[in-house]
mmCIF file of C-alpha atoms in Angstrom:
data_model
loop_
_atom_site.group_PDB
_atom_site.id
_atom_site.type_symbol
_atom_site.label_atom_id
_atom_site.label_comp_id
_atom_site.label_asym_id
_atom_site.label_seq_id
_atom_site.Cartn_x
_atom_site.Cartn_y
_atom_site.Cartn_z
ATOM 1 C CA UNK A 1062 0.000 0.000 0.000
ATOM 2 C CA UNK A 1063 0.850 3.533 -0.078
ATOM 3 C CA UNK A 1064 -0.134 7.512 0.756
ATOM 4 C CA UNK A 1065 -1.487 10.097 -1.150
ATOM 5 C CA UNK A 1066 -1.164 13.488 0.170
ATOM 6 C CA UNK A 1067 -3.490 16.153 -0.825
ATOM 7 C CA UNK A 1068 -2.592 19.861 -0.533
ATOM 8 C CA UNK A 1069 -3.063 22.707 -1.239
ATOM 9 C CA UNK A 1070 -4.101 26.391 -0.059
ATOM 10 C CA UNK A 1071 -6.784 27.018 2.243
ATOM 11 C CA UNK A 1072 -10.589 26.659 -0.075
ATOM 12 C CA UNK A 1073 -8.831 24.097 -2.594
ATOM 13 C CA UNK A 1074 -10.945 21.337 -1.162
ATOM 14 C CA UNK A 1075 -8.723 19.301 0.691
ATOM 15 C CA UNK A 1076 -11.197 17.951 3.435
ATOM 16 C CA UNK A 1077 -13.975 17.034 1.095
ATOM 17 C CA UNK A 1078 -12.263 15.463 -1.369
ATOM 18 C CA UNK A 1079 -10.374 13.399 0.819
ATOM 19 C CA UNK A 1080 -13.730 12.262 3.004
ATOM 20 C CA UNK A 1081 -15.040 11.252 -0.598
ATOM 21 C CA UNK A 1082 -12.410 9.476 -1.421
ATOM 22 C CA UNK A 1083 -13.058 6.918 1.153
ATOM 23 C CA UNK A 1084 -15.927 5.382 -0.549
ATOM 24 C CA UNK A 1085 -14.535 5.861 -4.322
ATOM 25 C CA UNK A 1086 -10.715 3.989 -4.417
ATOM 26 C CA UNK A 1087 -11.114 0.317 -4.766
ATOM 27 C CA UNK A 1088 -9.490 -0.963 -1.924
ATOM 28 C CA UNK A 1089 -9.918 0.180 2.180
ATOM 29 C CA UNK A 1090 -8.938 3.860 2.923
ATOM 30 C CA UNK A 1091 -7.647 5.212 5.773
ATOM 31 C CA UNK A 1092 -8.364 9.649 6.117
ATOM 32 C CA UNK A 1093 -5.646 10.775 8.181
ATOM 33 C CA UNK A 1094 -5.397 14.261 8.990
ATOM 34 C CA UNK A 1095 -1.706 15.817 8.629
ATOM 35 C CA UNK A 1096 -2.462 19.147 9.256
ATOM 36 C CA UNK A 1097 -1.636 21.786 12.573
ATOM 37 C CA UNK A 1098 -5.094 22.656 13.191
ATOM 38 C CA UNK A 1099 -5.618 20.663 16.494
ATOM 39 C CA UNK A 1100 -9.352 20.758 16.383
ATOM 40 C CA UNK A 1101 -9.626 18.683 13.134
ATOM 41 C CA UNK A 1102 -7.329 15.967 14.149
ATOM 42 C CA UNK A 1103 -8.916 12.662 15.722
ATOM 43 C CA UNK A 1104 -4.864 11.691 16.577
ATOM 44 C CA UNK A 1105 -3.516 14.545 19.458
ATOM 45 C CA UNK A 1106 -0.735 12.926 21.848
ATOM 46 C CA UNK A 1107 -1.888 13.698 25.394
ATOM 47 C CA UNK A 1108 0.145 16.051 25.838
ATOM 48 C CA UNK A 1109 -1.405 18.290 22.647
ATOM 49 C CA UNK A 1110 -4.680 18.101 24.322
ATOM 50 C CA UNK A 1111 -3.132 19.006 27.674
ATOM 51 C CA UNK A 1112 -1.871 22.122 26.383
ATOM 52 C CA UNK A 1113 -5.248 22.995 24.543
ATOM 53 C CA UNK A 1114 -6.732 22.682 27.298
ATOM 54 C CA UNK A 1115 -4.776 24.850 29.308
ATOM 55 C CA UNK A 1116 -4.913 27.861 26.980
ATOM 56 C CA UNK A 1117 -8.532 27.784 26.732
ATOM 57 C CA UNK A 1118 -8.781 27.844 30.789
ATOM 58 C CA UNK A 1119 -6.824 30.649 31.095
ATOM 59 C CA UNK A 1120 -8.405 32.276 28.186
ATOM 60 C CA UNK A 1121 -6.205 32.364 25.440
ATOM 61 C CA UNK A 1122 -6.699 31.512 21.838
ATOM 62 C CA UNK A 1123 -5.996 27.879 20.702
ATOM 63 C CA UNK A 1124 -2.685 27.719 19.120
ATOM 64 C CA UNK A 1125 -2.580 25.521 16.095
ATOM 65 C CA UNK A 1126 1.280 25.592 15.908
ATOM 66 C CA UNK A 1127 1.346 26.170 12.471
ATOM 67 C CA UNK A 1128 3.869 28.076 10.184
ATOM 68 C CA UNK A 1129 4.291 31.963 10.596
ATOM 69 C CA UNK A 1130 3.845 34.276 7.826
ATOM 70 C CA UNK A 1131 7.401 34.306 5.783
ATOM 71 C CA UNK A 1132 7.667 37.926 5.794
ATOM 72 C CA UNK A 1133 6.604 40.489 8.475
ATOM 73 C CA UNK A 1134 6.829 44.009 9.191
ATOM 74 C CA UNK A 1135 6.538 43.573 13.085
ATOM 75 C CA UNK A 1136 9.435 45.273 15.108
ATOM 76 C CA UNK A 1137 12.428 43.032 16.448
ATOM 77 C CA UNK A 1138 11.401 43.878 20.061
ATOM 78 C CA UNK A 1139 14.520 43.222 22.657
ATOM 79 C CA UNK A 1140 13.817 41.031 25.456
ATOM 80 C CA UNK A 1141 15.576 40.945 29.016
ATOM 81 C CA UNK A 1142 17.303 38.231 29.908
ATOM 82 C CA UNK A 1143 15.257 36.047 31.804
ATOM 83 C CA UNK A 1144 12.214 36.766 29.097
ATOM 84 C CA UNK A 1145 14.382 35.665 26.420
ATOM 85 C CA UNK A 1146 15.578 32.271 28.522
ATOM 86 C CA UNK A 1147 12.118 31.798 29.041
ATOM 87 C CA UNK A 1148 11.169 31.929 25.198
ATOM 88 C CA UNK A 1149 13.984 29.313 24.834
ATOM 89 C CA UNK A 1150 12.743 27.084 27.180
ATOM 90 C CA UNK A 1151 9.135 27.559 25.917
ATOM 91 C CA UNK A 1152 10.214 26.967 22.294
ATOM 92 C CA UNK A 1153 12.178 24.149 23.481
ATOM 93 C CA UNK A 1154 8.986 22.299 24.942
ATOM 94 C CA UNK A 1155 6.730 23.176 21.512
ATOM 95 C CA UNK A 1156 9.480 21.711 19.189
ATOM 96 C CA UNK A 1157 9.586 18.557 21.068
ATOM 97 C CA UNK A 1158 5.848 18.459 21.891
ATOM 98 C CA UNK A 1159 5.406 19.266 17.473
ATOM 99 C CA UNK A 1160 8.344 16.745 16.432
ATOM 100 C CA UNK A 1161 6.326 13.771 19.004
ATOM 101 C CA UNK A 1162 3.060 14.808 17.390
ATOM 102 C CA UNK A 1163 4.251 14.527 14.121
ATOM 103 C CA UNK A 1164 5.912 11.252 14.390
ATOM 104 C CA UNK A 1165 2.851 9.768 16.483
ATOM 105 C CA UNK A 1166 0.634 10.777 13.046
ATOM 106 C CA UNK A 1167 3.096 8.979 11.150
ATOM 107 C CA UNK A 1168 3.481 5.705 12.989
ATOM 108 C CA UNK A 1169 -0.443 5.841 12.887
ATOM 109 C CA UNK A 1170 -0.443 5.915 9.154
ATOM 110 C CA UNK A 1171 2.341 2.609 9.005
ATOM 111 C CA UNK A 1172 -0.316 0.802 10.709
ATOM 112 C CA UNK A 1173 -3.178 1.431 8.644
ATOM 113 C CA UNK A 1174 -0.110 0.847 5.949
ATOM 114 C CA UNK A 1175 0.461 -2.679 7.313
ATOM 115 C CA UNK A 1176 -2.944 -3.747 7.420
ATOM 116 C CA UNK A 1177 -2.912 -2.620 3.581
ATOM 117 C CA UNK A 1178 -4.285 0.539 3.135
ATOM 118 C CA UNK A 1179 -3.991 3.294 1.133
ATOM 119 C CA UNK A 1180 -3.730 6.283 3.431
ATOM 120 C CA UNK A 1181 -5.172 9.404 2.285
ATOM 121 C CA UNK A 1182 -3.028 12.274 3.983
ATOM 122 C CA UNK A 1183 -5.204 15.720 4.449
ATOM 123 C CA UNK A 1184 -2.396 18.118 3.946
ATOM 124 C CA UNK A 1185 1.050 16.827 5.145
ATOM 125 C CA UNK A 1186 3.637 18.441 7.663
ATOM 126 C CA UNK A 1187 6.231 18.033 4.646
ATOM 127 C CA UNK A 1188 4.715 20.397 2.049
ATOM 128 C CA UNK A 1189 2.998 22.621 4.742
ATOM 129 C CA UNK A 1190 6.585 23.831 6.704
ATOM 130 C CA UNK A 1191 8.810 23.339 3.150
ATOM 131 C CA UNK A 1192 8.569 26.892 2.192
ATOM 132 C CA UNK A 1193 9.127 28.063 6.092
ATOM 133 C CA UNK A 1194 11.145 26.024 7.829
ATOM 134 C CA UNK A 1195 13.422 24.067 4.928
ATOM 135 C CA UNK A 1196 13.789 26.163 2.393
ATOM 136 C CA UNK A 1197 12.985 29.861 3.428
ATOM 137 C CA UNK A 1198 15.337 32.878 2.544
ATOM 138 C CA UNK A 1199 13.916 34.506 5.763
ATOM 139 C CA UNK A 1200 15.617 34.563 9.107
ATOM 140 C CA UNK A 1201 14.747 31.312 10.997
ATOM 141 C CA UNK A 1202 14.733 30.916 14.724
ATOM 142 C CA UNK A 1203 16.626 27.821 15.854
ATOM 143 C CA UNK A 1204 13.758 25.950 16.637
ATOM 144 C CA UNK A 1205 12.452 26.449 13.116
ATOM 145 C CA UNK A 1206 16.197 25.696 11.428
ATOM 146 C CA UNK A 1207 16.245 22.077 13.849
ATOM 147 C CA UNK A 1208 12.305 21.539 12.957
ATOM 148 C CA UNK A 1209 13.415 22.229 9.055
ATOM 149 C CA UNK A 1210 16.472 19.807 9.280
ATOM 150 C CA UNK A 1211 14.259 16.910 10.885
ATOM 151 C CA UNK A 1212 11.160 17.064 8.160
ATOM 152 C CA UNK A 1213 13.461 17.418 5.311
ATOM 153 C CA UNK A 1214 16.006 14.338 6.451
ATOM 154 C CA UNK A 1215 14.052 12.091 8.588
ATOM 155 C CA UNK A 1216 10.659 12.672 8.136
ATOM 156 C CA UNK A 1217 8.627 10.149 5.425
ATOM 157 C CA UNK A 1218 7.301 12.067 2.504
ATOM 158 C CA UNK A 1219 4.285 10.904 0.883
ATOM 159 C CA UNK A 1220 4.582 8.312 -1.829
ATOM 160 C CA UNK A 1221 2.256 10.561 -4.319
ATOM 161 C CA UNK A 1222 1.289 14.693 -3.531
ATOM 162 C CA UNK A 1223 -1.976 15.702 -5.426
ATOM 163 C CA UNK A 1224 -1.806 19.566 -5.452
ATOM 164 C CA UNK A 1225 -5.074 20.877 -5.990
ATOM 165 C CA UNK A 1226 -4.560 24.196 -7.477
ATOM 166 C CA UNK A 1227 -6.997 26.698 -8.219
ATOM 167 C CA UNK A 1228 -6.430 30.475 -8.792
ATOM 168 C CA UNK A 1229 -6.133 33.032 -5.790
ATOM 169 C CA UNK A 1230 -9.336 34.322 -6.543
ATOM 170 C CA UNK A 1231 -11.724 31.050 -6.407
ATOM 171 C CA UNK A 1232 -9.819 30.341 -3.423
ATOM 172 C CA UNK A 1233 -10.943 33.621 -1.386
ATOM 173 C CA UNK A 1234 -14.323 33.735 -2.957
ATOM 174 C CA UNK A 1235 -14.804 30.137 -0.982
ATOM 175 C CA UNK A 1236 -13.163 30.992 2.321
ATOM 176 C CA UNK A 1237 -12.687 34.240 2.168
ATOM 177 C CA UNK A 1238 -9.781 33.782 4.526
ATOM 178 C CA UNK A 1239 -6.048 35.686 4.074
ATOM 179 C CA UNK A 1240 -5.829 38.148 1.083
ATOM 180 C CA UNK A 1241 -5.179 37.374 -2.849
ATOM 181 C CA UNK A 1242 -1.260 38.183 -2.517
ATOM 182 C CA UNK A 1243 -0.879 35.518 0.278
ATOM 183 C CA UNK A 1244 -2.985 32.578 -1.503
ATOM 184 C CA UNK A 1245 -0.835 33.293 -4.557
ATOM 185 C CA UNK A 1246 2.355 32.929 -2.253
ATOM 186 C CA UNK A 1247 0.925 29.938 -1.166
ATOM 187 C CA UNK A 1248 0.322 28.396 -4.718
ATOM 188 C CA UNK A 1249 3.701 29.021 -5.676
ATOM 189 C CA UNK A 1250 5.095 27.654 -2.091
ATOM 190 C CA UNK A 1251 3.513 24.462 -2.922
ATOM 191 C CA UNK A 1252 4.719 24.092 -6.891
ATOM 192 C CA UNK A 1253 7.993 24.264 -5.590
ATOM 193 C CA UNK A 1254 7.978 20.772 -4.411
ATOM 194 C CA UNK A 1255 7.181 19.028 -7.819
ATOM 195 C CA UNK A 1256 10.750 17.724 -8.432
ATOM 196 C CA UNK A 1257 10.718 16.464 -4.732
ATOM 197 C CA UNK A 1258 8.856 13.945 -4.830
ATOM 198 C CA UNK A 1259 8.105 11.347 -8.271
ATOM 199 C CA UNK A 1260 4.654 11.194 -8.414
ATOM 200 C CA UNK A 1261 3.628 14.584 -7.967
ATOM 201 C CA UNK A 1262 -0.109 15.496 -9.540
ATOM 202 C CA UNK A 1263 -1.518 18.659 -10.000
ATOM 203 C CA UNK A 1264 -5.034 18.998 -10.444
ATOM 204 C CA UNK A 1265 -7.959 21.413 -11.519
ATOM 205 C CA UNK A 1266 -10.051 22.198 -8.423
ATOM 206 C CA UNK A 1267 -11.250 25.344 -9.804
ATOM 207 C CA UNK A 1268 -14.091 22.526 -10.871
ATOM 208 C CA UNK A 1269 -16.878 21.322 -9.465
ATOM 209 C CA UNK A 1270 -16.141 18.998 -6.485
ATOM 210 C CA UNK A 1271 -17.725 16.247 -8.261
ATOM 211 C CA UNK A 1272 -14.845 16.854 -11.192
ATOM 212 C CA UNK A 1273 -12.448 17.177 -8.730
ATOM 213 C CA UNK A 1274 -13.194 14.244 -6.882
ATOM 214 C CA UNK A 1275 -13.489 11.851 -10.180
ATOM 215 C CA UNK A 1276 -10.026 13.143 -11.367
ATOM 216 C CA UNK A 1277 -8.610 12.585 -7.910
ATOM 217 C CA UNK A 1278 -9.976 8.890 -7.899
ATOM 218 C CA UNK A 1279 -8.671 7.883 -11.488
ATOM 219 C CA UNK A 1280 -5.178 9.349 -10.856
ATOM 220 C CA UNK A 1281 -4.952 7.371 -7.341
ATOM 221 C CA UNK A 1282 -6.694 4.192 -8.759
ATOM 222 C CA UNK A 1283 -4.237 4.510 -12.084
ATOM 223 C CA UNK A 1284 -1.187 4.511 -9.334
ATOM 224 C CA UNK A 1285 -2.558 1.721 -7.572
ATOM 225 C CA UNK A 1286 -2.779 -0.764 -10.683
ATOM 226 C CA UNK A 1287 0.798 0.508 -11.468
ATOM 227 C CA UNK A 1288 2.123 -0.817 -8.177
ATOM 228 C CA UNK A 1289 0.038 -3.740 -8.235
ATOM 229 C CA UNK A 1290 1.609 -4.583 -11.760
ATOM 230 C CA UNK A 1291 5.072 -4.229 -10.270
ATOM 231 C CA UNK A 1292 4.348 -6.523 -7.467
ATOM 232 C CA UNK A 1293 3.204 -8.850 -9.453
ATOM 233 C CA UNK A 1294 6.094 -9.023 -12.368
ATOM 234 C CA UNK A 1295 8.615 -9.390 -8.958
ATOM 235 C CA UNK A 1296 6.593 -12.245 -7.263
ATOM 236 C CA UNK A 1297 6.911 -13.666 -10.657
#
């Protein structure tokens, strides 16, 4: 078996094509999402939900733990001393806490991969942190460099990436969410990766989400006869 990571920007239609998907490949599917939005993830370490939790006593806003913006205008502000040990010691704890919650994610998808299943990946921590944390000509914090160096060398990319890539326009007009310049940023973040990994597909979803999903399907079921070919010229 195998995994199949959709992505894209926010509005492409990452979430409902990969729920449809379930039903449509032709042999069992596991949805897995890969994504730093806490609240859509049925797989949290303990810890994850710990710290949710504790933000949302005290009254702070969930923190997804997601990539920054790339570029910002924000002042460098100078910390004392002790504020800027603390911030080492906090970022410490979140880039162990992000590296164990990736790897958990992953070790859950081998084991739907051992019981032979394809595993569809909603978004992927690969393709989401490339253009921040691997490959960025911004300044990087040392977290972000060590959290860069362990996706990019260690971490298992996905066997096939189905970018589905729609213009910055029908993406806001769905979500409404960021501005025009960003989703744009974001397209061209993602098309980066298309020499990175061999099967990398990049598909209408300016479409209908009918479309979308049938062109999804065929290009996944195509892959799977192709490896089930292979398999069967070695065993022969």
């Amino acid at each position: 078996m195998f995994t199949v990571a959709l992505i894209g920007p926010d509005g492409s239609g990452k979430t409902t094509v990969g729920n449809r998907l379930r039903s449509r490949l032709p042999v069992p599917t596991k949805y897995l999402y890969m994504g730093v939005n806490h609240e859509a993830s049925e797989h949290l370490l303990p810890t994850t939900r710990l710290v949710q939790a504790l933000r949302q006593l005290v009254g702070r806003k969930k923190y997804a733990g997601g990539p920054r913006e790339k570029h910002s205008d924000a002042p460098v502000k100078h910390k004392s001393m002790p504020r800027r040990i603390w911030k080492t010691a906090k970022s410490s704890v979140s880039l162990t806490n992000r590296l164990a919650e990736e790897w958990y994610r992953q070790l859950v998808a081998w084991y739907h991969l051992k019981r032979k299943r394809i595993v569809i990946f909603d978004r992927h921590f690969f393709p989401d942190y490339y253009a921040y944390d691997i490959v960025s000509d911004a300044p990087r914090s040392v977290t972000q460099k060590v959290h860069g160096y362990m996706l990019n060398r260690f971490y298992p990319r996905p066997d096939v990436i189905v970018f589905l890539d729609a213009p910055a326009e029908v993406l806001f007009d769905r979500k409404g969410e960021g501005t025009l310049e960003l989703l744009e940023e974001r397209r061209n973040d993602y098309l980066q990766m298309k020499d990175l990994v061999k099967h990398f597909e990049i598909v209408d979803a300016s479409r209908s989400i009918d479309d979308v999903v049938d062109d999804v399907s065929e290009r996944i079921t195509r892959y799977y006869e192709q490896q089930s070919q292979k398999s069967q010229r070695i065993l022969v």
